[in-house]
Amino acid sequence: MNSNEVVIGIDIGGTTTAFGLVDQHGNLRAEGGIPTQAQQPAETLVARLHEKVGALRKSLAADVVLRGIGIGAPNANTRYGTVENPPNLNWGASVDLVQLFQRYYDLPIAITNDANAAALGEMHFGGARGMRDFIVITLGTGLGSGIVANGELLYGATGCAGELGHTVVNAEGRVCACGKKGCLETYVSSGGICRTVFSLLAERNDASPLRALSYQQLTSRTIFEAAEKGDSIALAAFDATARTLGIKLADAVAHTGPEAIFLFGGLAAAGNVLLVPTQRYMEEFLFRPYRGKVQLLRSSLPEGSAAVLGAAALIWHGI
Amino acid sequence: MNSNEVVIGIDIGGTTTAFGLVDQHGNLRAEGGIPTQAQQPAETLVARLHEKVGALRKSLAADVVLRGIGIGAPNANTRYGTVENPPNLNWGASVDLVQLFQRYYDLPIAITNDANAAALGEMHFGGARGMRDFIVITLGTGLGSGIVANGELLYGATGCAGELGHTVVNAEGRVCACGKKGCLETYVSSGGICRTVFSLLAERNDASPLRALSYQQLTSRTIFEAAEKGDSIALAAFDATARTLGIKLADAVAHTGPEAIFLFGGLAAAGNVLLVPTQRYMEEFLFRPYRGKVQLLRSSLPEGSAAVLGAAALIWHGI
């Protein structure tokens, strides 16, 4: 492979769609972004992307070769190339996104969800280089996961393996957006820690600045800032979040036996206030043969471009 | 491969060690067994096996070729070829079992634990033929598991992936032999369902023939027979077991996305009284994209020879 080859990485979000031209070393040679316009059909987005990516390509030397297009999108099914019932896009039950891109490009095109893209990005350009068994957990509005085992991302028989956000913490627990009860992401995510704070405010009497905020006002960032100042409710919320996450990560280790677990995304930015107790709880609940052998790490990919790098890695991984 | 090739399959148990000569189609061409003599060192067992297997080989035609030796043993580490702290064998901290066999044989030799062997047996000779993603759960004294993803058995970074028996059901729950609390196998296994019956006898007042039995007398077979006769305690114990198993199987699906889960071993022989409610509970707790897509099946391998077939499959899988 020569250094004049790039892959188009595209990250489709509910608000913004980011894209970039990424070489085999993970260098973002050029980048851009457009509003997703979630109410418009997918065709429109693809047409607009085609135009913008074409302009971006011209910013590079004329001999740069496109090797493929990797796309990260919510509810993406890698096996079928489709996006199914995306929560924040008005695209309907199923859109064959790969086919829409094939109208414009005669290149390898692949699609996956954002957590799988993060795992591939970590494997090719981040802290998981050289690892054959690891897990990436994305902690944002929800909890996503990408599992790599034997050097390959797991898609499973249905094309959607690695949905740790919907494992069961408490069968009679919090109602999840997915329709089930007690899913991990209702406890461990930006939204989950807010719910935990409200539960603690209801159960305990500690004075806390968090008592001044409505449910709509509260964010995980506010909780993090309160924890940094030693607020007991915020600290208890992080501890409870870490314990739940630690237990479920110990379970995940008992499935695929990873050498490392990477945390990525908004809530992971809380750093040690989450990472240190999570590692401790995970160790406590690990089956003995795994103890001391699983690293818990923050993703080493830059937050701003990780999604585009991960999407591009989908193609570089296949080459 | 020609049909005159066989693999030596060996299953080392705490009481008996079974062995057989298995062809590529899973036919057991000859078989035998010896007492393990758990108090003797591993060297002694290997020397005795060498003698017996030699005699067995002579019972086949002279042109039969040995292709390798596959061994199933408790606490086997495939990566290192070792058996570590086996619970029912007086072998010490670590025995290099592969090396011991190499004293006698210049053949490919591999070792794995019984649940992984069951998974390989199911893949090559049983109901999982042609499947790339499935899980085998062995329900005996404990709960073991072998996970196949992307067509390969998962060993993980430490060589011991697939220990679902030690995932967490209840962090404050029953004490497990492994030293942790609330492990799945303390609820779902032959021993687990006995504990559940004792818990139900303590909580409820239903008349039941099970009230006549001591903890030492009670077996999962007795509970099964009581359930068949409609005993309410036994039925409640199977329902509780099925619910716990169903929830944890739904979690397992969210990790690797299998198309089928096979139940194997003593408790699985209970059949529909366990299988039907487990499937129902699993469906209830499955994340929506998986619903209706995961079969729950009984192993199709013959109980008596499954361990030897599985051990042999370890070699046939590698060829």
XYZ file of C-alpha atoms in Angstrom:
638
model
C 0.000 0.000 0.000
C 1.381 3.404 -0.764
C 0.873 6.555 1.197
C -1.188 8.147 -1.557
C -4.068 5.869 -0.749
C -6.907 7.057 1.455
C -10.237 5.757 2.651
C -13.325 7.919 3.032
C -14.542 7.650 6.631
C -18.072 8.868 7.317
C -19.804 9.160 10.686
C -23.536 9.730 10.462
C -24.997 11.247 13.613
C -28.471 12.508 14.415
C -27.356 16.143 14.056
C -24.059 16.221 12.175
C -22.395 13.945 9.655
C -18.606 14.099 9.765
C -16.283 12.777 7.089
C -12.595 12.598 6.349
C -9.931 11.104 4.126
C -7.863 8.717 6.243
C -4.619 7.034 5.234
C -3.450 3.594 6.375
C -1.629 5.063 9.369
C -4.743 6.776 10.666
C -3.754 10.258 9.528
C -6.770 12.410 8.804
C -5.533 14.019 5.578
C -8.635 16.174 5.130
C -11.955 16.469 6.912
C -15.344 18.117 6.839
C -18.886 17.963 8.111
C -22.455 18.781 7.150
C -25.767 18.931 9.001
C -27.428 15.511 8.731
C -30.902 16.994 8.169
C -32.486 14.041 9.923
C -35.949 14.711 8.473
C -34.731 14.272 4.885
C -34.485 10.844 3.245
C -31.162 8.998 3.169
C -30.839 9.598 -0.611
C -30.542 13.319 0.008
C -27.812 12.896 2.593
C -25.814 10.611 0.319
C -26.103 13.046 -2.611
C -24.937 15.942 -0.439
C -22.062 13.852 0.938
C -20.983 12.878 -2.561
C -20.718 16.537 -3.489
C -18.818 17.564 -0.344
C -16.449 14.592 -0.363
C -15.651 15.313 -4.016
C -14.670 18.855 -3.108
C -12.581 17.583 -0.192
C -10.761 15.120 -2.397
C -9.695 17.942 -4.692
C -7.898 19.529 -1.743
C -5.457 16.599 -1.860
C -2.861 15.896 -4.550
C -4.279 14.656 -7.857
C -2.607 11.242 -7.556
C -4.320 10.333 -4.288
C -6.279 7.105 -4.744
C -9.550 6.284 -2.969
C -9.521 2.727 -1.583
C -13.023 2.520 -0.190
C -15.751 4.065 1.931
C -16.334 3.122 5.563
C -19.493 4.347 7.229
C -20.499 4.440 10.879
C -24.241 4.859 11.448
C -26.761 4.127 14.200
C -28.462 0.706 13.914
C -26.237 -0.308 11.009
C -26.259 -3.941 9.968
C -22.876 -4.800 8.507
C -24.042 -8.049 6.964
C -26.820 -6.486 4.909
C -25.378 -3.015 4.410
C -28.524 -1.530 5.856
C -29.592 0.974 8.506
C -32.660 -0.262 10.362
C -35.042 1.950 12.349
C -32.390 4.518 13.253
C -33.581 6.264 16.444
C -32.794 9.859 15.409
C -33.214 9.730 11.642
C -36.472 9.802 9.711
C -35.372 6.991 7.383
C -38.041 4.380 8.074
C -37.674 0.659 8.740
C -34.689 -0.145 6.537
C -32.430 1.752 4.155
C -29.830 0.018 1.996
C -27.172 2.639 2.572
C -24.396 0.722 0.813
C -26.507 0.592 -2.346
C -27.153 4.353 -2.162
C -23.404 5.021 -2.070
C -22.832 2.606 -4.949
C -24.756 5.036 -7.179
C -21.722 7.294 -6.971
C -18.724 5.109 -6.187
C -17.260 1.940 -7.651
C -15.315 1.174 -4.477
C -15.518 -1.246 -1.536
C -18.201 0.190 0.759
C -18.954 -1.065 4.260
C -21.107 0.068 7.136
C -21.189 -0.618 10.859
C -22.502 0.928 14.043
C -20.523 3.529 15.962
C -19.308 1.197 18.708
C -17.971 -1.348 16.222
C -16.305 1.487 14.319
C -14.704 2.655 17.583
C -13.379 -0.889 18.155
C -11.854 -1.056 14.662
C -10.394 2.429 15.100
C -8.814 1.347 18.394
C -7.428 -1.798 16.767
C -5.852 -0.064 13.770
C -4.968 3.390 15.035
C -5.291 3.350 18.830
C -4.367 1.521 22.012
C -5.459 -1.927 20.822
C -2.826 -2.211 18.089
C -1.463 -5.755 18.204
C -4.238 -7.061 20.445
C -6.364 -9.992 19.281
C -8.933 -9.925 22.090
C -10.364 -6.704 23.468
C -13.620 -4.823 23.995
C -14.499 -1.169 23.417
C -17.335 0.316 25.469
C -18.788 3.621 24.266
C -20.411 5.635 27.031
C -22.603 8.322 25.541
C -26.360 8.819 25.574
C -26.479 5.013 25.630
C -23.893 2.282 26.091
C -22.492 0.655 22.972
C -19.860 -2.026 22.583
C -17.602 -3.561 19.987
C -16.024 -6.921 20.752
C -12.898 -8.194 19.019
C -12.041 -11.881 19.498
C -9.390 -13.908 17.683
C -8.453 -10.672 15.899
C -11.881 -10.214 14.338
C -14.817 -7.979 15.200
C -17.778 -10.091 16.278
C -20.926 -9.578 14.223
C -22.677 -12.791 15.193
C -25.264 -14.700 13.230
C -27.649 -11.737 13.033
C -25.031 -9.116 12.191
C -25.544 -7.340 15.517
C -23.355 -8.992 18.154
C -21.910 -6.802 20.894
C -24.913 -5.071 22.430
C -23.743 -5.034 26.033
C -25.890 -1.971 26.696
C -28.881 -4.302 26.642
C -27.600 -6.987 28.991
C -29.646 -7.304 32.176
C -28.590 -5.563 35.386
C -31.908 -5.951 37.176
C -34.814 -7.844 35.645
C -37.261 -5.634 37.543
C -35.235 -2.465 37.021
C -35.390 0.776 35.065
C -37.412 1.001 31.865
C -35.110 1.129 28.830
C -35.739 2.899 25.520
C -35.498 -0.549 23.885
C -38.694 -1.693 25.635
C -37.000 -4.007 28.163
C -36.350 -3.421 31.840
C -33.104 -3.052 33.735
C -30.724 -2.852 30.764
C -27.114 -1.895 31.539
C -27.420 1.374 29.612
C -30.211 2.577 31.904
C -27.578 2.562 34.692
C -24.287 3.159 32.899
C -24.415 5.983 30.337
C -24.823 9.759 30.470
C -28.534 9.281 30.946
C -28.058 6.394 33.366
C -25.933 8.342 35.825
C -28.517 11.162 35.802
C -31.204 8.609 36.730
C -28.923 7.320 39.500
C -28.509 10.850 40.883
C -32.291 11.324 40.959
C -32.684 8.005 42.711
C -30.048 8.989 45.304
C -31.653 12.413 45.822
C -34.909 10.591 46.546
C -33.349 8.075 48.959
C -30.899 10.231 50.883
C -30.890 13.580 52.666
C -27.379 14.879 51.886
C -27.317 18.566 50.960
C -26.177 18.848 47.344
C -26.132 21.526 44.642
C -27.686 18.869 42.418
C -30.960 19.357 44.337
C -31.361 22.691 42.511
C -31.575 21.056 39.081
C -34.552 19.581 37.269
C -34.377 16.215 35.542
C -34.213 18.091 32.236
C -31.388 20.315 33.449
C -29.154 17.623 34.902
C -26.265 16.350 32.746
C -23.430 13.904 33.340
C -21.024 16.825 33.058
C -22.752 18.622 35.949
C -22.490 15.438 38.010
C -18.811 15.112 37.147
C -18.140 18.709 38.174
C -19.998 18.184 41.449
C -17.976 15.005 42.091
C -14.734 16.902 41.515
C -15.820 19.302 44.276
C -16.506 16.391 46.606
C -20.320 16.397 46.459
C -21.436 13.209 48.215
C -24.422 12.521 45.947
C -22.315 12.879 42.810
C -19.562 10.691 44.266
C -22.096 8.047 45.284
C -23.563 8.157 41.765
C -20.142 7.564 40.213
C -19.468 4.758 42.689
C -22.790 3.060 41.908
C -22.156 3.484 38.169
C -18.666 2.037 38.518
C -19.923 -0.951 40.517
C -22.615 -1.817 37.981
C -20.177 -1.368 35.103
C -17.447 -3.342 36.904
C -19.762 -6.308 37.492
C -20.953 -6.370 33.893
C -17.401 -6.000 32.564
C -16.398 -8.994 34.707
C -19.251 -10.874 33.004
C -18.012 -9.730 29.590
C -14.515 -11.005 30.423
C -16.024 -14.416 31.263
C -17.447 -14.521 27.737
C -14.584 -13.577 25.422
C -11.514 -13.297 27.703
C -10.146 -9.936 26.457
C -6.731 -8.617 27.457
C -8.063 -5.050 27.655
C -11.298 -3.092 27.812
C -11.329 0.453 26.455
C -13.809 3.087 27.602
C -14.729 5.750 25.092
C -17.117 8.680 24.868
C -18.649 11.422 26.998
C -18.921 9.639 30.333
C -15.475 8.024 29.906
C -14.096 11.577 29.861
C -14.837 11.665 33.599
C -11.528 9.788 33.843
C -10.315 8.414 37.156
C -13.481 9.180 39.104
C -15.071 6.448 36.972
C -12.094 4.371 35.804
C -10.423 3.652 39.157
C -13.491 2.302 41.000
C -14.675 0.437 37.889
C -11.342 -1.404 37.683
C -11.559 -2.237 41.410
C -15.122 -3.590 41.162
C -14.309 -5.506 37.993
C -11.362 -7.219 39.718
C -13.575 -8.076 42.679
C -16.079 -9.875 40.455
C -13.629 -11.464 38.003
C -13.331 -15.244 37.976
C -9.936 -16.021 39.542
C -8.035 -17.094 36.365
C -8.676 -13.635 34.851
C -7.638 -11.542 37.868
C -4.850 -9.060 37.271
C -4.873 -9.904 33.572
C -7.430 -7.463 32.126
C -6.476 -3.831 31.613
C -9.143 -1.151 31.842
C -8.079 1.791 29.691
C -9.394 4.994 28.219
C -9.529 5.049 24.460
C -6.439 6.667 22.981
C -8.255 7.949 19.913
C -8.930 11.698 19.761
C -12.596 12.194 20.725
C -13.308 14.590 17.846
C -12.131 12.379 14.995
C -12.458 8.882 16.485
C -15.736 8.102 14.747
C -14.379 9.025 11.310
C -11.124 7.128 11.946
C -13.111 4.101 13.084
C -15.348 4.203 10.021
C -12.271 4.351 7.789
C -10.680 1.458 9.708
C -13.600 -0.693 8.585
C -12.133 -0.574 5.070
C -8.457 -0.670 6.033
C -9.252 -3.726 8.163
C -10.637 -5.524 5.136
C -7.749 -4.667 2.817
C -8.236 -37.395 4.328
C -8.932 -41.053 4.032
C -11.195 -43.116 6.206
C -8.285 -45.069 7.670
C -7.275 -42.048 9.694
C -8.319 -41.725 13.318
C -7.698 -39.357 16.194
C -7.256 -40.489 19.793
C -9.857 -38.720 21.918
C -9.293 -38.791 25.677
C -11.620 -37.478 28.385
C -10.006 -37.236 31.804
C -12.540 -37.192 34.632
C -12.086 -37.276 38.384
C -13.083 -40.965 38.542
C -12.807 -42.432 35.045
C -10.740 -41.623 31.992
C -12.447 -42.584 28.731
C -10.738 -42.825 25.370
C -11.568 -43.758 21.819
C -10.362 -43.790 18.239
C -12.519 -41.363 16.280
C -12.594 -40.915 12.524
C -13.296 -37.673 10.677
C -17.020 -38.396 10.550
C -17.270 -38.798 14.304
C -17.488 -42.564 14.257
C -16.097 -44.087 17.408
C -14.119 -46.950 15.844
C -12.945 -48.350 19.166
C -13.218 -47.225 22.769
C -12.126 -47.996 26.292
C -11.761 -46.597 29.785
C -9.617 -46.869 32.892
C -9.917 -45.596 36.451
C -8.215 -42.201 36.648
C -6.616 -42.948 40.033
C -6.835 -39.295 40.984
C -4.285 -39.614 43.806
C -1.524 -40.747 41.418
C 0.612 -38.251 39.490
C -0.265 -37.366 35.896
C 2.784 -39.276 34.595
C 1.266 -42.533 35.823
C -2.050 -41.879 34.099
C -0.329 -41.022 30.812
C 1.819 -44.190 30.965
C -1.257 -46.346 31.629
C -3.177 -44.611 28.828
C -0.312 -45.180 26.404
C -0.444 -48.904 27.134
C -4.248 -49.179 26.835
C -4.521 -47.026 23.727
C -1.783 -49.118 22.094
C -3.809 -52.257 22.732
C -6.957 -50.571 21.401
C -5.189 -49.496 18.237
C -4.256 -53.120 17.542
C -7.966 -53.960 17.465
C -8.200 -51.886 14.258
C -6.754 -52.757 10.857
C -2.973 -52.456 10.598
C -3.126 -49.629 8.050
C -5.090 -47.269 10.316
C -3.133 -44.047 10.784
C -3.158 -41.930 13.957
C -3.578 -38.228 13.154
C -3.295 -36.779 16.633
C -4.384 -36.806 20.236
C -7.139 -34.561 21.582
C -7.589 -34.386 25.332
C -10.416 -32.981 27.430
C -9.464 -32.305 31.044
C -10.687 -30.111 33.895
C -8.970 -26.698 34.130
C -7.082 -27.298 30.889
C -5.310 -24.342 29.318
C -5.219 -24.849 25.573
C -2.627 -22.171 24.988
C -0.025 -23.648 27.322
C -0.987 -27.322 27.072
C -1.304 -27.443 30.836
C -3.781 -28.551 33.479
C -3.863 -26.090 36.360
C -5.142 -26.876 39.861
C -7.622 -29.522 38.696
C -10.327 -29.724 41.401
C -10.583 -33.531 41.599
C -7.047 -34.635 40.704
C -4.012 -34.620 42.963
C -1.778 -33.096 40.292
C -0.682 -29.883 41.970
C -0.585 -26.348 40.578
C 0.312 -27.050 36.948
C 1.051 -30.125 34.848
C 2.291 -29.885 31.255
C 0.069 -32.681 30.005
C 0.927 -32.181 26.339
C 4.621 -32.680 27.134
C 3.847 -35.884 29.048
C 2.058 -37.322 26.006
C 4.933 -36.242 23.753
C 7.119 -38.793 25.557
C 5.169 -41.468 23.734
C 3.752 -39.902 20.588
C 5.154 -37.845 17.736
C 1.733 -36.495 16.791
C -0.205 -33.233 17.086
C -1.459 -33.143 20.679
C -3.949 -30.616 22.038
C -5.860 -30.151 25.254
C -8.949 -28.214 26.283
C -11.571 -28.216 29.008
C -14.683 -30.378 28.758
C -17.074 -27.578 27.771
C -14.842 -26.439 24.921
C -14.504 -30.055 23.810
C -18.309 -30.362 23.858
C -18.545 -27.258 21.641
C -16.058 -28.653 19.120
C -17.837 -32.018 19.177
C -21.151 -30.261 18.485
C -19.568 -28.288 15.633
C -17.964 -31.266 13.886
C -20.237 -34.168 14.715
C -23.450 -32.747 16.214
C -26.220 -30.195 15.783
C -23.927 -27.231 15.168
C -22.528 -28.529 11.872
C -22.377 -25.589 9.478
C -22.904 -22.976 12.202
C -20.322 -20.234 12.668
C -21.748 -18.707 15.854
C -23.130 -20.826 18.665
C -22.688 -21.598 22.355
C -22.659 -24.912 24.218
C -23.641 -24.902 27.892
C -22.759 -27.983 29.941
C -25.005 -28.467 32.944
C -23.434 -30.925 35.341
C -22.015 -30.492 38.826
C -21.121 -27.010 37.630
C -21.960 -24.943 34.559
C -19.405 -24.870 31.765
C -19.522 -23.178 28.386
C -17.804 -23.201 25.041
C -18.337 -20.252 22.708
C -17.808 -20.425 18.957
C -17.739 -17.104 17.080
C -16.769 -16.511 13.462
C -16.335 -20.278 13.175
C -13.641 -20.453 15.862
C -13.717 -21.500 19.494
C -12.962 -18.523 21.724
C -9.963 -18.977 24.007
C -9.349 -15.308 24.752
C -6.102 -13.655 25.751
C -5.623 -15.865 28.816
C -6.594 -19.149 27.141
C -9.709 -19.489 29.281
C -12.558 -17.576 27.634
C -16.080 -18.952 27.984
C -16.590 -19.287 31.724
C -20.260 -18.350 31.866
C -20.681 -20.414 35.031
C -18.861 -17.617 36.834
C -20.830 -14.657 35.527
C -22.724 -12.785 38.225
C -26.398 -13.483 38.943
C -26.511 -11.745 42.310
C -23.525 -9.894 43.714
C -24.710 -10.668 47.252
C -25.825 -14.193 46.405
C -24.786 -17.785 47.030
C -21.192 -18.642 47.869
C -19.495 -20.348 44.910
C -16.718 -22.946 45.028
C -14.588 -20.447 43.086
C -14.542 -18.065 46.064
C -16.921 -15.472 44.586
C -20.572 -14.879 45.381
C -23.667 -15.301 43.263
C -22.064 -17.064 40.273
C -24.459 -18.512 37.686
C -23.410 -22.085 38.467
C -24.562 -21.724 42.081
C -28.090 -21.344 40.651
C -28.010 -23.275 37.383
C -26.364 -26.714 37.664
C -27.190 -29.997 39.365
C -25.973 -28.547 42.630
C -27.620 -25.185 41.973
C -31.124 -26.569 41.569
C -30.692 -28.545 44.821
C -29.814 -25.291 46.598
C -32.891 -23.677 45.034
C -35.118 -26.503 46.336
C -33.734 -26.032 49.843
C -34.328 -22.312 49.616
C -37.936 -22.912 48.455
C -38.527 -25.469 51.228
C -37.399 -22.828 53.692
C -39.594 -20.063 52.242
C -42.794 -21.906 51.434
C -45.150 -24.337 53.167
C -46.217 -26.603 50.282
C -46.290 -30.268 51.188
C -43.642 -32.053 49.120
C -41.908 -35.445 49.149
C -38.673 -33.445 48.886
C -39.141 -32.468 52.546
C -38.152 -36.036 53.478
C -34.664 -35.687 51.997
C -31.510 -34.292 53.539
C -29.267 -31.896 51.664
C -26.848 -34.780 51.100
C -29.607 -37.037 49.786
C -31.174 -34.602 47.337
C -30.147 -34.865 43.669
C -31.265 -33.082 40.523
C -32.680 -36.410 39.311
C -34.945 -36.624 42.387
C -36.126 -33.062 41.708
C -36.801 -33.922 38.069
C -38.829 -36.992 39.055
C -40.830 -34.941 41.565
C -41.475 -32.290 38.892
C -42.738 -34.967 36.495
C -45.287 -35.934 39.164
C -46.387 -32.311 39.513
C -44.678 -31.479 42.820
C -45.044 -27.724 43.273
C -41.645 -27.201 44.931
C -39.826 -29.117 42.198
C -41.738 -27.241 39.484
C -40.965 -23.909 41.121
C -37.281 -24.893 41.319
C -37.193 -25.689 37.593
C -38.992 -22.420 36.824
C -36.526 -20.389 38.909
C -33.598 -22.227 37.300
C -35.014 -21.591 33.824
C -35.566 -17.902 34.544
C -32.014 -17.367 35.805
C -30.582 -19.339 32.889
C -32.829 -17.564 30.379
C -31.716 -14.126 31.564
C -28.031 -15.050 31.442
C -28.408 -16.672 28.021
C -30.011 -13.437 26.786
C -26.898 -11.662 28.098
C -24.668 -14.180 26.314
C -26.551 -13.533 23.051
C -25.874 -9.797 23.472
C -22.152 -10.595 23.551
C -21.511 -12.918 20.617
C -24.847 -13.110 18.748
C -25.096 -16.905 18.306
C -27.693 -18.544 16.084
C -28.149 -21.401 18.562
C -27.417 -22.377 22.138
C -27.022 -26.070 22.966
C -27.636 -27.489 26.432
C -25.656 -30.571 27.375
C -25.152 -32.771 30.429
C -27.041 -34.160 33.406
C -29.451 -31.304 34.087
C -30.119 -30.781 30.364
C -31.477 -34.347 30.358
C -34.490 -32.939 32.242
C -35.647 -31.943 28.749
C -38.729 -29.811 28.261
C -39.327 -29.077 31.935
C -36.161 -26.981 31.700
C -35.874 -26.201 27.984
C -39.334 -24.752 27.334
C -39.387 -22.170 30.159
C -35.716 -21.293 29.558
C -36.492 -20.461 25.925
C -39.489 -18.357 27.011
C -37.483 -16.385 29.599
C -34.575 -15.943 27.204
C -36.909 -14.474 24.570
C -38.414 -12.131 27.162
C -34.999 -10.696 28.023
C -33.481 -10.686 24.530
C -32.700 -7.350 22.948
C -35.285 -6.878 20.186
C -33.044 -7.447 17.131
C -32.243 -10.967 18.420
C -35.802 -12.066 19.201
C -37.003 -15.174 17.421
C -33.544 -15.683 15.954
C -31.794 -17.804 18.593
C -32.580 -21.511 18.849
C -32.299 -23.247 22.201
C -31.528 -26.923 21.601
C -30.434 -30.039 23.404
C -27.072 -31.365 22.341
C -27.419 -34.071 19.702
C -24.249 -35.872 20.754
C -24.704 -39.175 22.609
C -24.159 -38.442 26.300
C -21.875 -41.440 26.849
C -19.334 -40.682 24.128
C -19.708 -36.911 23.677
C -16.631 -36.052 25.737
C -14.378 -38.393 23.757
C -15.846 -37.196 20.431
C -15.333 -33.592 21.510
C -11.723 -34.232 22.527
C -11.065 -35.859 19.155
C -12.747 -32.930 17.367
C -10.057 -30.681 18.835
C -7.589 -32.352 16.452
C -9.932 -32.771 13.490
C -10.789 -29.068 13.819
C -7.122 -28.149 13.444
C -6.464 -30.420 10.449
